[in-house]
Backbone as numpy.savetxt, mean C-alpha at the origin, in Angstrom:
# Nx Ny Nz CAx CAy CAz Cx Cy Cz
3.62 2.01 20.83 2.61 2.42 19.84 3.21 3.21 18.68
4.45 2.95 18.53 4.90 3.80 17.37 4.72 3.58 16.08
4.55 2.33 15.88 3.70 1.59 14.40 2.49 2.39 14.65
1.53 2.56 15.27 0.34 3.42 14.96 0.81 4.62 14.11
1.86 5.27 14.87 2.00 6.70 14.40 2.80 6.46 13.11
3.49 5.71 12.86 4.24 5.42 11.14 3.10 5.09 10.26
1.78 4.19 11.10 0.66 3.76 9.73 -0.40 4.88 9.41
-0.30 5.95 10.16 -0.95 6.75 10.42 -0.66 7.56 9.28
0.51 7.88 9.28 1.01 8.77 8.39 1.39 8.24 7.26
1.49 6.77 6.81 1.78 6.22 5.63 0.54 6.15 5.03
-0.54 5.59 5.86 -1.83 5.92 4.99 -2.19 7.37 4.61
-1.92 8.56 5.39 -2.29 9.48 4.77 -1.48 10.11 3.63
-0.46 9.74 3.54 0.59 9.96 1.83 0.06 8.74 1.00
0.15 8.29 1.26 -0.81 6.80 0.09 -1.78 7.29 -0.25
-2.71 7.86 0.46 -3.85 8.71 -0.13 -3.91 9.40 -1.24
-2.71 10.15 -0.79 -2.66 11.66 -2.00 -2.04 10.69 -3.19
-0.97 10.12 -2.60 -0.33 9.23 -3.99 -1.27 8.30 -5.16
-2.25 7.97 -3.99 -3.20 7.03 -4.84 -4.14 8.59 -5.85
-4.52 9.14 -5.34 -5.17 10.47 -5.99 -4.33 10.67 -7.60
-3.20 11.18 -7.16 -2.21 11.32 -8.66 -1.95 10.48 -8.96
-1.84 8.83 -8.68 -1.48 8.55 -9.75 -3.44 7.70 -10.45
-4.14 8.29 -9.82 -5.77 7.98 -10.94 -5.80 9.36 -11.70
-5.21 9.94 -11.39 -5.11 11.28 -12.89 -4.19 10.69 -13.83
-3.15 10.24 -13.05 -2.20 10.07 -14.21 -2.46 8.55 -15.29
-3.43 7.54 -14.46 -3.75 6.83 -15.37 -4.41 7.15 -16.78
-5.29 8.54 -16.77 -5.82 8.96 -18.01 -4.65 9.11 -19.39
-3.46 9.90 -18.96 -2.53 10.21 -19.87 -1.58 9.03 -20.12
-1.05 8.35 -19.17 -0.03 7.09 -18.96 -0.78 5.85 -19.17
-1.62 5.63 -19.02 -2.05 4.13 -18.59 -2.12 3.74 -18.02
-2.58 2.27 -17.67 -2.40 1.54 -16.28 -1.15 1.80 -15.71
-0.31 0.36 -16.70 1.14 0.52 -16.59 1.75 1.50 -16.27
1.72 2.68 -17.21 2.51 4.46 -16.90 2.19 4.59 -15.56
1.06 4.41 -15.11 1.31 5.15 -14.21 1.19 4.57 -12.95
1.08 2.95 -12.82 2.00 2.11 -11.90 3.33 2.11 -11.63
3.77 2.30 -13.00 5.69 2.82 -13.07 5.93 3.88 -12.27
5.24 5.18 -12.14 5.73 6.50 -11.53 6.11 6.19 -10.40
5.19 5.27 -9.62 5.71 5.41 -7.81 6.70 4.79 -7.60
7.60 3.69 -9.24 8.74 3.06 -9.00 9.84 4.02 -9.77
9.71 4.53 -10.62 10.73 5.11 -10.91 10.88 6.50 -10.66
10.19 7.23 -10.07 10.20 8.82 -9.62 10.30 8.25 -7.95
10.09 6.97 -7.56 10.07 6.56 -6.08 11.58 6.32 -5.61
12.25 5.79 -6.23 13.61 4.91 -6.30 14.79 5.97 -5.38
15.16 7.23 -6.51 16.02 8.43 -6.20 15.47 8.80 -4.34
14.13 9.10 -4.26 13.86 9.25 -2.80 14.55 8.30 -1.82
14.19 7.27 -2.18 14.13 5.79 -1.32 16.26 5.87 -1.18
16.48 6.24 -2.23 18.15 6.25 -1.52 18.44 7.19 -1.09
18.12 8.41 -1.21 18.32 9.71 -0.04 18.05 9.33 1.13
16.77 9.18 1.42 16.32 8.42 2.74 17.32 6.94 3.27
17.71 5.93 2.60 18.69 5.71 3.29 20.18 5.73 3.02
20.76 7.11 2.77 21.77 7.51 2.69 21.45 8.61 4.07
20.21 8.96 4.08 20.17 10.04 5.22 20.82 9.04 6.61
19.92 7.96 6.56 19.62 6.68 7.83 21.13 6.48 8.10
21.91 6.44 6.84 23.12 5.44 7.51 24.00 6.66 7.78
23.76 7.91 7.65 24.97 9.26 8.09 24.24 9.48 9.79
23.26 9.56 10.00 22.23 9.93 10.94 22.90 9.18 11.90
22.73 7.48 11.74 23.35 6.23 12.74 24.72 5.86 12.77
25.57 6.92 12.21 26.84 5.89 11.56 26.97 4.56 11.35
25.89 4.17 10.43 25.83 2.52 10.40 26.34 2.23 8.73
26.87 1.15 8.42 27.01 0.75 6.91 25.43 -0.23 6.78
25.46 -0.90 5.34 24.92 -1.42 5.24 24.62 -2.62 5.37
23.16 -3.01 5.69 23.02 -4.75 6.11 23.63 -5.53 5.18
24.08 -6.74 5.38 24.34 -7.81 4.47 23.34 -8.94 4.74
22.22 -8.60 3.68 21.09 -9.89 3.45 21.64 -11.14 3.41
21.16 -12.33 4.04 21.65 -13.47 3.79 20.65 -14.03 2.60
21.00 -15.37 2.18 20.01 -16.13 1.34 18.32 -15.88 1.26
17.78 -15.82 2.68 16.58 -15.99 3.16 16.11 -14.69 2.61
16.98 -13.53 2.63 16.01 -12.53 2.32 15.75 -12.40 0.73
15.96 -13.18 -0.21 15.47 -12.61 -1.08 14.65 -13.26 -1.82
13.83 -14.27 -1.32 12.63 -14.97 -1.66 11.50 -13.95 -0.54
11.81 -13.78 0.50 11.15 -12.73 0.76 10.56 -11.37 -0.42
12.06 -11.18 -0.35 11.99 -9.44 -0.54 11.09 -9.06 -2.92
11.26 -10.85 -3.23 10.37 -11.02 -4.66 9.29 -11.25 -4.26
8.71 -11.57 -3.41 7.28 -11.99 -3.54 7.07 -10.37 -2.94
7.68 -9.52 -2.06 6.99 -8.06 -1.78 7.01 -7.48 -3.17
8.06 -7.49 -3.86 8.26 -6.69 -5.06 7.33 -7.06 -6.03
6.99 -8.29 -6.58 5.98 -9.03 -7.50 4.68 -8.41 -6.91
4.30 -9.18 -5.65 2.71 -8.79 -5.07 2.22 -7.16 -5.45
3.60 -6.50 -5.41 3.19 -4.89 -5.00 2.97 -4.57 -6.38
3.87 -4.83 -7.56 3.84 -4.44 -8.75 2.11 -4.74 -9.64
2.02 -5.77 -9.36 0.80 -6.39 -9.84 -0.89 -5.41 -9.07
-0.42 -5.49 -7.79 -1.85 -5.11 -6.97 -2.13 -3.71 -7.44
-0.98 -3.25 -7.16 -0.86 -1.54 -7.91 -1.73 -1.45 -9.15
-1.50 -2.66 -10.19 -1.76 -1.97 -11.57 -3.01 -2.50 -11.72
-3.77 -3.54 -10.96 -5.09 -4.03 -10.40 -6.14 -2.80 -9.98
-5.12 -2.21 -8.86 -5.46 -0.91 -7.69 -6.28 0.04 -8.91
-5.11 0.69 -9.73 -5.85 1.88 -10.71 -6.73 1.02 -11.57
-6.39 0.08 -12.28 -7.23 -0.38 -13.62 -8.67 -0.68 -13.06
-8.94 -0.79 -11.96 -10.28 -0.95 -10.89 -10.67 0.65 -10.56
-9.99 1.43 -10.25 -10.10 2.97 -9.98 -10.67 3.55 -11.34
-10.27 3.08 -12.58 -10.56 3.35 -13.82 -11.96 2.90 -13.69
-12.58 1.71 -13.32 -14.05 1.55 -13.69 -14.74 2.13 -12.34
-14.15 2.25 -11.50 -15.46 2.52 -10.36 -14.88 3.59 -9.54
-15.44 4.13 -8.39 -15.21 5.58 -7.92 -13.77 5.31 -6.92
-13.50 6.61 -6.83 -12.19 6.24 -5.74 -12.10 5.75 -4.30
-13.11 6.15 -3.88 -13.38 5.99 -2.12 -13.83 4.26 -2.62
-14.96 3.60 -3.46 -15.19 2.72 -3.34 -14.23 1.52 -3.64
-13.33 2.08 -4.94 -12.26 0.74 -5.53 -11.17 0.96 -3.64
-11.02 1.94 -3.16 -9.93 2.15 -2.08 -10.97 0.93 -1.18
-12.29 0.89 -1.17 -12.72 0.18 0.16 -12.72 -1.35 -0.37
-13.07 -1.61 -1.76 -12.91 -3.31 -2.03 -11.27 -3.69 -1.49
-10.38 -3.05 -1.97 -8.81 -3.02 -1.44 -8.66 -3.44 -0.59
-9.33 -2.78 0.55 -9.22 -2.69 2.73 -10.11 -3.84 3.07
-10.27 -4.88 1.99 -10.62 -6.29 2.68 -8.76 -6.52 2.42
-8.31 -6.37 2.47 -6.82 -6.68 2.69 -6.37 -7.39 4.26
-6.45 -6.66 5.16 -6.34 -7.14 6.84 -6.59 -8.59 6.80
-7.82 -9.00 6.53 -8.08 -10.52 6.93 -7.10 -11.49 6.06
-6.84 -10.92 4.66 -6.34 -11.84 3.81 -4.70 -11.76 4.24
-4.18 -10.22 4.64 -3.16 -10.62 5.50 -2.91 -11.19 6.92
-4.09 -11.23 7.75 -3.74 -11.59 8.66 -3.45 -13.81 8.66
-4.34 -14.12 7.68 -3.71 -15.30 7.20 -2.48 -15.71 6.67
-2.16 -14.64 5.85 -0.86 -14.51 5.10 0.38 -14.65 6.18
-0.08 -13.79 7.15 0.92 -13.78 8.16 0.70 -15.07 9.08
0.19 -15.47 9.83 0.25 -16.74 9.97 0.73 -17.61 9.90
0.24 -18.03 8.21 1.00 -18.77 7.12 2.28 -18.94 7.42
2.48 -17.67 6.83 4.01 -17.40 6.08 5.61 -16.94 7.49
4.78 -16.34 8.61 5.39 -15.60 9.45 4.83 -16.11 10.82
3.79 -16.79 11.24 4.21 -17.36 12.43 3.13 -16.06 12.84
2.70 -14.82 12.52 2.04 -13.96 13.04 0.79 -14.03 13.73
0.70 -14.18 15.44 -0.91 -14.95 15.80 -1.11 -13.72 16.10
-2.81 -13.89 16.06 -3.76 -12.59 16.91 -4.48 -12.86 18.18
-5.01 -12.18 18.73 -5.67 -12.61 20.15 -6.71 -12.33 19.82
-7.78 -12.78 20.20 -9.37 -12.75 20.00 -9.38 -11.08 19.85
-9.09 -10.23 20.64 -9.23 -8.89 20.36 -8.81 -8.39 19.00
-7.64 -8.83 18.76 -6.96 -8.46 17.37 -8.13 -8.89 16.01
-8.53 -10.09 16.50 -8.86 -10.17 15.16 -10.71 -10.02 15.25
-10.97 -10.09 16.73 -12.43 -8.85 16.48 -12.28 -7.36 15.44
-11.27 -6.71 15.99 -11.30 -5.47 15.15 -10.52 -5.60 13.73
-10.20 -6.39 13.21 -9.95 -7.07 11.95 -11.25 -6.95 11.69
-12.37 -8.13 11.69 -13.32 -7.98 11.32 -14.28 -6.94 11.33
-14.09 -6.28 12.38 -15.26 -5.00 12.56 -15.02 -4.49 11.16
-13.91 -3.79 11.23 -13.22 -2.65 10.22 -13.43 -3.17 8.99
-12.97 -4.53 8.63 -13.08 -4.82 7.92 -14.99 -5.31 6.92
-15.48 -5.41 7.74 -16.70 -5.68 8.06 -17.63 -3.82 7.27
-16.94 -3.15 8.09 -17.02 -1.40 7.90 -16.65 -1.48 6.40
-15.42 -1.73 6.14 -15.17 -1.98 4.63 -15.90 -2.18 3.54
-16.90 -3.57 3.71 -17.28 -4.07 2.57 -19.00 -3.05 2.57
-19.16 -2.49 3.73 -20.44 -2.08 3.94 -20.33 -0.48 3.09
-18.92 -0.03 2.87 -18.42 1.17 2.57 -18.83 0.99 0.79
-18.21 -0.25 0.68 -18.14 -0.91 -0.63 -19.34 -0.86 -1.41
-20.34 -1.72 -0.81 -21.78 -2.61 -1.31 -22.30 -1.25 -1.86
-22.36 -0.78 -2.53 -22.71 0.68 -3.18 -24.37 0.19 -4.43
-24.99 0.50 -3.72 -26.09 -0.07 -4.55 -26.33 0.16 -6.12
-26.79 -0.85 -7.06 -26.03 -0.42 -8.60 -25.13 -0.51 -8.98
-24.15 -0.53 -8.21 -22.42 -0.35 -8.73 -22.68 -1.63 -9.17
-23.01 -2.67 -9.00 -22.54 -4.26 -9.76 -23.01 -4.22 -10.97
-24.52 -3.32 -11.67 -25.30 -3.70 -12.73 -24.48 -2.54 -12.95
-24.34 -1.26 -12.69 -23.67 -0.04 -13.74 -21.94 -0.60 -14.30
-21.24 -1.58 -13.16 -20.30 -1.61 -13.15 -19.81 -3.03 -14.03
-20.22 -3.81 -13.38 -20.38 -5.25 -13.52 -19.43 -5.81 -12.21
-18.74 -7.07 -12.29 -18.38 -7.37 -10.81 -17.00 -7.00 -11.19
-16.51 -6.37 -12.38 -14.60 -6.62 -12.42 -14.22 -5.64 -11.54
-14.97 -4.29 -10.74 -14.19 -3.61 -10.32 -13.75 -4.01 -9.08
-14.71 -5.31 -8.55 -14.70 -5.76 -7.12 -13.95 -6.77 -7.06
-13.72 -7.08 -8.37 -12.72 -8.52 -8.20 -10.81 -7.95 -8.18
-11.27 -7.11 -9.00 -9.65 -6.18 -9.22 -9.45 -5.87 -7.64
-10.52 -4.76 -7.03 -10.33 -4.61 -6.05 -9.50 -5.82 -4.86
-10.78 -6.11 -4.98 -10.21 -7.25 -3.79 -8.70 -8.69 -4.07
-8.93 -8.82 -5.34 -7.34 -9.58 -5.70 -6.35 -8.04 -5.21
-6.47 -7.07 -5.86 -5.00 -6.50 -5.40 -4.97 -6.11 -3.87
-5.96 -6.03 -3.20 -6.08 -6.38 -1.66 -5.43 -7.15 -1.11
-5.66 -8.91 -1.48 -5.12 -9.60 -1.20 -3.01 -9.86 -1.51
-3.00 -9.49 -2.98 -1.65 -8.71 -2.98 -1.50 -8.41 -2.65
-1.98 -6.88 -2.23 -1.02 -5.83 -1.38 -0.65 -6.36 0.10
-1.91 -7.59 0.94 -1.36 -8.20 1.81 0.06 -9.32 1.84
-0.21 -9.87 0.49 0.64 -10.85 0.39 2.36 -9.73 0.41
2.20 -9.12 -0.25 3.39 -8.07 -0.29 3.19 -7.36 0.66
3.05 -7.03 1.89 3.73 -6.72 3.06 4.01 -7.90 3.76
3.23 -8.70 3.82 4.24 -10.05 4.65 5.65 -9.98 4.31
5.63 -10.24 2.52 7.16 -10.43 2.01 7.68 -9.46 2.40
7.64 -7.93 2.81 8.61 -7.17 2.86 8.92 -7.31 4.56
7.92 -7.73 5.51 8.01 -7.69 7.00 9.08 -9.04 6.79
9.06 -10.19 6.12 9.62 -11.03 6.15 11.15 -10.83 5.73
11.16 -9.55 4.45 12.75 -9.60 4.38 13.45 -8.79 5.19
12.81 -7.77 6.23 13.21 -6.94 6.85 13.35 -7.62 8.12
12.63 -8.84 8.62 13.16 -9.18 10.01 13.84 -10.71 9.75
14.32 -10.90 8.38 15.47 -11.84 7.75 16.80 -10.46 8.06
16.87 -9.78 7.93 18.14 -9.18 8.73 18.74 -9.54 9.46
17.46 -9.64 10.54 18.56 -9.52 11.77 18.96 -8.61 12.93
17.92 -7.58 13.04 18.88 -6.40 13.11 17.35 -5.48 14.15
17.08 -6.19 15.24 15.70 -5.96 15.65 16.23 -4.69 15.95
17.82 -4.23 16.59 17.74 -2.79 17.52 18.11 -1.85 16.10
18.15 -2.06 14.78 18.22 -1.08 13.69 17.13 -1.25 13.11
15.60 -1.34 13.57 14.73 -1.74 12.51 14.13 -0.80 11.74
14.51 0.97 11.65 14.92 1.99 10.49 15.66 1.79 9.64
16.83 1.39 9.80 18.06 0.71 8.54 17.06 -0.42 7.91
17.02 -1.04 9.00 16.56 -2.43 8.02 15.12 -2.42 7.24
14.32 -1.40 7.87 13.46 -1.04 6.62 13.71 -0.46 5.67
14.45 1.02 5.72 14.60 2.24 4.89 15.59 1.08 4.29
16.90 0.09 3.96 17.24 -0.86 3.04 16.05 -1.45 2.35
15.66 -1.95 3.33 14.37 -3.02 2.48 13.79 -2.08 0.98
13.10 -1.33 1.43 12.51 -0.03 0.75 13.78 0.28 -0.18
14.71 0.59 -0.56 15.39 1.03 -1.51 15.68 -0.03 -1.98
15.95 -1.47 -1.98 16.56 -2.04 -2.47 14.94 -2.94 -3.72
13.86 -2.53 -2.63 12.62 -3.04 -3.63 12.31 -1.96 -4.66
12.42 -0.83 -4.34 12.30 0.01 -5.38 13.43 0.23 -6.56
14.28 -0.05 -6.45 15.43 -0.31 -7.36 15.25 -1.36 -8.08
14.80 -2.56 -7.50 14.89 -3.62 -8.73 13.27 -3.60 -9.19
12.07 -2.48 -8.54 11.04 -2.52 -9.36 11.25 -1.73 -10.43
11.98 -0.49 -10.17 11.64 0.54 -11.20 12.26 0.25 -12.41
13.90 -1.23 -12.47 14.21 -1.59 -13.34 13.57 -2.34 -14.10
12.66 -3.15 -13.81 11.80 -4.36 -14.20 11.12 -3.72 -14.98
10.27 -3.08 -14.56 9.26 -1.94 -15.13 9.78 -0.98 -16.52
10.51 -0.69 -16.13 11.38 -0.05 -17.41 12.02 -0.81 -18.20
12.66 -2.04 -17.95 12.82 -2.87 -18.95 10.99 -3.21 -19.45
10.49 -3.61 -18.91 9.47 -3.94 -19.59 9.07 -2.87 -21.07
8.49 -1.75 -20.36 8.27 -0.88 -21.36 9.04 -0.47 -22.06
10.65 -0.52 -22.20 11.35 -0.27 -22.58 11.27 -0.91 -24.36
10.77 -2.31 -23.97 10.82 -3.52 -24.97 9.59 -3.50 -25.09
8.38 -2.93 -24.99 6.79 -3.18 -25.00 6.64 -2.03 -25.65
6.36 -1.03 -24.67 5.58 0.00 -24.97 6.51 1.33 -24.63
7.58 1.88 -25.49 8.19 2.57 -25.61 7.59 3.62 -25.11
6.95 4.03 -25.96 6.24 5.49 -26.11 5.64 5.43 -24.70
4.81 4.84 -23.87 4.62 4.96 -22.34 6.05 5.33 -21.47
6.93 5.13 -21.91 8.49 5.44 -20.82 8.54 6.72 -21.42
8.35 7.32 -22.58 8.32 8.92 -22.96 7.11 9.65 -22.53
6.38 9.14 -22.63 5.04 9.68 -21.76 5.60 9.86 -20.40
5.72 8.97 -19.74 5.90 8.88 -18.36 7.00 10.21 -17.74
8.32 10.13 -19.27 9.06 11.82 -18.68 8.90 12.71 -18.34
7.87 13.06 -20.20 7.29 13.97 -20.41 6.67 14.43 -19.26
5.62 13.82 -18.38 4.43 14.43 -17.07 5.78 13.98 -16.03
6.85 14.61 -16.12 7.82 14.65 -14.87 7.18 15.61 -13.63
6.75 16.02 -13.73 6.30 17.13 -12.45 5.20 16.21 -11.65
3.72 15.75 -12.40 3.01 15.26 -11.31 3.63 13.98 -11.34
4.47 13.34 -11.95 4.96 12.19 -11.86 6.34 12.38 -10.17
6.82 12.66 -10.59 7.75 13.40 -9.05 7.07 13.58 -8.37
6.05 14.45 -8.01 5.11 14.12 -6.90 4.65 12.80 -6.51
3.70 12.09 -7.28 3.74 10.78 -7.00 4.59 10.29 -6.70
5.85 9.81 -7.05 6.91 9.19 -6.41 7.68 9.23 -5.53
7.44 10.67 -4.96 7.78 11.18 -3.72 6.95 10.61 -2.62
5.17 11.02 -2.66 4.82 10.19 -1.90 4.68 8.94 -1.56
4.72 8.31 -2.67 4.65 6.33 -2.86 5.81 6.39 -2.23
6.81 6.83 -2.05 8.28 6.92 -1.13 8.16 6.73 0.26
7.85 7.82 0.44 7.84 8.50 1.84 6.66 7.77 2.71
5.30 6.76 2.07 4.47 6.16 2.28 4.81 4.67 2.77
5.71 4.50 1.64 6.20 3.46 2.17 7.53 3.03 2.66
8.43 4.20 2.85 8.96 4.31 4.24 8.06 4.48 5.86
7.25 4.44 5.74 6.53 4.55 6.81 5.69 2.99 7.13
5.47 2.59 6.03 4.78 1.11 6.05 5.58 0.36 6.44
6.93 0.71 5.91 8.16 -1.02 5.93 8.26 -0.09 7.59
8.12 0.84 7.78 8.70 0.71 9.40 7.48 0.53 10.17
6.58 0.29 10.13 5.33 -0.34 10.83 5.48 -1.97 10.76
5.69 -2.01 9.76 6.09 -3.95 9.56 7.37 -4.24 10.41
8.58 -3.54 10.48 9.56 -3.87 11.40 8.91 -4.21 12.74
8.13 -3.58 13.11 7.96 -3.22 14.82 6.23 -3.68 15.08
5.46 -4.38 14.22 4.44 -4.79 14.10 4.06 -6.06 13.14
2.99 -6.87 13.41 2.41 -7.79 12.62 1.54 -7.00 11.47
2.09 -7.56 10.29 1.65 -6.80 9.25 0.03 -6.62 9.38
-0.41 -7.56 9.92 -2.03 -7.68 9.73 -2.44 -6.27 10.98
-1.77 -6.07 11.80 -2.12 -4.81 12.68 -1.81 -3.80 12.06
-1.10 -3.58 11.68 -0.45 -2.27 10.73 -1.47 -2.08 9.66
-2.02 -3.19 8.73 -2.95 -2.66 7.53 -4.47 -2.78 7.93
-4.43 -3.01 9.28 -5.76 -3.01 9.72 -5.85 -1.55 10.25
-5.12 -1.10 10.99 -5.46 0.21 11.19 -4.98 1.12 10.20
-4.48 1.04 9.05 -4.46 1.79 7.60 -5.90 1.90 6.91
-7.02 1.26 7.18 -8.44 1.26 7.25 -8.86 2.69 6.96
-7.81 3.67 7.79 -8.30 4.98 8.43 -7.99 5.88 6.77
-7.33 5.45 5.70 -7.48 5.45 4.38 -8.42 5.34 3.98
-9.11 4.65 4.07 -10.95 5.30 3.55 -11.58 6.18 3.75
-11.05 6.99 5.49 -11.70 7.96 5.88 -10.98 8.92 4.79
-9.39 9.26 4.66 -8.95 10.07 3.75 -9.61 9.90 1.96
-9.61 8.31 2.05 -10.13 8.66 0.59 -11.59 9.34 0.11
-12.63 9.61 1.25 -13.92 9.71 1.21 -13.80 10.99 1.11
-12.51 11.73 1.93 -12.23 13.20 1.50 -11.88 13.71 0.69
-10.98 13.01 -0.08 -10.70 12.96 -1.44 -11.96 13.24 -2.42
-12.54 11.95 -2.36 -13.76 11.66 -3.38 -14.42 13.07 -3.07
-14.91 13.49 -1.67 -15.85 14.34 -1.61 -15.59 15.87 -2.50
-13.90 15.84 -1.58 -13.41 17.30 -2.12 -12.99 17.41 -3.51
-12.46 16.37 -3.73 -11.21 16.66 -5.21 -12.17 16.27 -6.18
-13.06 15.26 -6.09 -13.49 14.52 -7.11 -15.34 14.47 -7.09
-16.34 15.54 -6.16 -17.26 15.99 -6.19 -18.17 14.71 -5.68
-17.78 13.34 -4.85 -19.01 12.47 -4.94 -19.33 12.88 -3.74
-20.60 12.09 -3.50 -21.58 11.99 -2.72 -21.15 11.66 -1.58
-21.64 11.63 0.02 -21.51 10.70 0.67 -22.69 10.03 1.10
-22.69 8.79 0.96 -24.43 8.20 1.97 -24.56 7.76 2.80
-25.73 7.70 3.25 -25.79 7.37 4.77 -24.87 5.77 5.04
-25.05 5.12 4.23 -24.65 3.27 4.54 -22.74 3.97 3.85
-22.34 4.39 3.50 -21.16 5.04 3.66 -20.95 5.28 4.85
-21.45 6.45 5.97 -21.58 6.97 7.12 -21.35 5.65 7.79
-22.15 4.63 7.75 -22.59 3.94 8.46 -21.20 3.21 9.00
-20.87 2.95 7.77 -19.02 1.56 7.47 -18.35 2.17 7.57
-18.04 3.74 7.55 -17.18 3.87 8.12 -16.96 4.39 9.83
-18.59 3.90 10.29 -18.13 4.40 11.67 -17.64 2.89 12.37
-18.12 1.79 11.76 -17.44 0.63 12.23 -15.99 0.63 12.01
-15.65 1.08 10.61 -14.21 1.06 10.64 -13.14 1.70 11.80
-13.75 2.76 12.03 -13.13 3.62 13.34 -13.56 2.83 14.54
-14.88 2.14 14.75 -14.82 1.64 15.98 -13.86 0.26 16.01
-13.63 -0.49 14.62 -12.50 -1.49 14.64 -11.57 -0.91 14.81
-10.87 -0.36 14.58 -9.61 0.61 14.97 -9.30 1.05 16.21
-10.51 1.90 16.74 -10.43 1.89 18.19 -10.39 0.50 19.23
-10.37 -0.58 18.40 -10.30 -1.81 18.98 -9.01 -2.06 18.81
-8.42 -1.90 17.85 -7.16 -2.37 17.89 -6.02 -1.78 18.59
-6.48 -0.36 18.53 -5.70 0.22 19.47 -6.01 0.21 20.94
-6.61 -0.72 21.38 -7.02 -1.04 22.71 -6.58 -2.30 23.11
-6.42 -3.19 21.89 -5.73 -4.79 21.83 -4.61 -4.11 22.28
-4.03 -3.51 21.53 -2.65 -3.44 21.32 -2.21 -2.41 22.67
């Protein structure tokens, strides 16, 4: 059960990360402040595995071919869903754009399938649906479609489906290793080597686009370093749930991110909670408690 306890704790730094960087979309932008968790993320992501390989006396993996059609479709999916993630956070509340998102599970648990051979057992994918089920009930926010219109639910749920499609790719380049009895190396690699060629992409981009957003982005170095610390440390904890788990179990019980984001919304950001809120998210916990009973 040690993937529980890595998703456990990756959803609750994703939380806070997702928090700063919807402040920082006001000053940065979409873009700006999709960039922070790659380029204030990067410097972490090689401490962490510079820590891994002194810790194990191990050198580094040598990826074959296979891993790096993997390891672009994690890097692409993630870049994109991210800037989906806030530009949806921008029109609608935080707990709710976080719950269109957490239809993610089902769309990965196909993904995995698909792509990875990943089956579920009738139990597994009961509490897929419960939770997920809890999700959309978290979601259905009455009004939000006429105050909102439908883009925040479509953003939502496409970068959902991204963010599933990009953990397959990263479970896929991490068990293209090889390396089942190092599967810390072979994540904490995975993880530095995606954040390195995102935070370059990204910065070339703006580099040649939108200048003045890569000076912005310096400039707020402090909550920007925060963010990128946790988008780090978050997803060092994710790529090691994907080593040692089917991605679709791992982001099904990350669900438990709604409960954090509802604390968020309540505390940081003054909303409401309602009863049909109450309601989805007690299914979500009772899907969860399912999965951790599959499993």
């Amino acid at each position: 059960m040690l993937w529980a306890v890595f998703t456990i704790i990756a959803a609750a730094a994703q939380t806070a990360r997702n928090a700063m960087q919807r402040e920082l979309t006001v000053t940065l932008g979409t873009v700006g402040a999709t960039h922070v968790r790659f380029l204030f993320g990067f410097p972490f992501a090689l401490i962490f595995l510079a820590g891994v390989c002194i810790v194990t006396a191990s050198g580094l993996p040598t990826p074959s071919l296979e891993y790096w059609p993997w390891i672009a479709i994690g890097i692409v999916g993630q870049i994109v869903a991210t800037a989906l993630m806030l530009a949806a956070m921008s029109d609608s509340s935080f707990v709710v754009t976080t719950a269109y998102i957490k239809t993610e599970p089902v769309q990965t648990a196909v993904f995995g399938l698909v792509l990875l051979g990943d089956r579920l057992t009738p139990m597994l994918a009961l509490a897929i649906v419960v939770a997920t089920a809890g999700v959309v009930i978290v979601a259905m926010k009455p009004g939000a479609a006429k105050a909102n219109g439908l883009r925040p639910a479509v953003k939502g749920i496409v970068a959902g489906g991204l963010f599933g499609l990009s953990a397959i790719g990263f479970r896929g380049a991490i068990l293209s290793l090889n390396i089942p009895d190092q599967f810390v190396l072979a994540s904490t690699f995975t993880l530095a080597v995606s954040l390195v060629i995102q935070a370059a992409l990204l910065s070339g981009y703006l580099l040649l686009r939108e200048p003045a957003v890569l000076r912005a982005i310096f400039r707020a170095w402090r909550p920007s370093m925060f963010a990128g610390f946790m988008g780090a440390f978050a997803s060092q904890f994710w790529f090691l749930g994907f080593s040692i788990a089917a991605a679709a179990s791992v982001r099904t019980l990350a669900l438990i991110e709604v409960l954090f984001a509802q604390g968020v919304s309540k505390f940081a950001f003054k909303q409401k909670t309602s009863l049909r809120e109450v309601i989805g998210i007690a299914m979500i916990i009772g899907g969860v408690a399912l999965l951790i009973w599959a499993h």
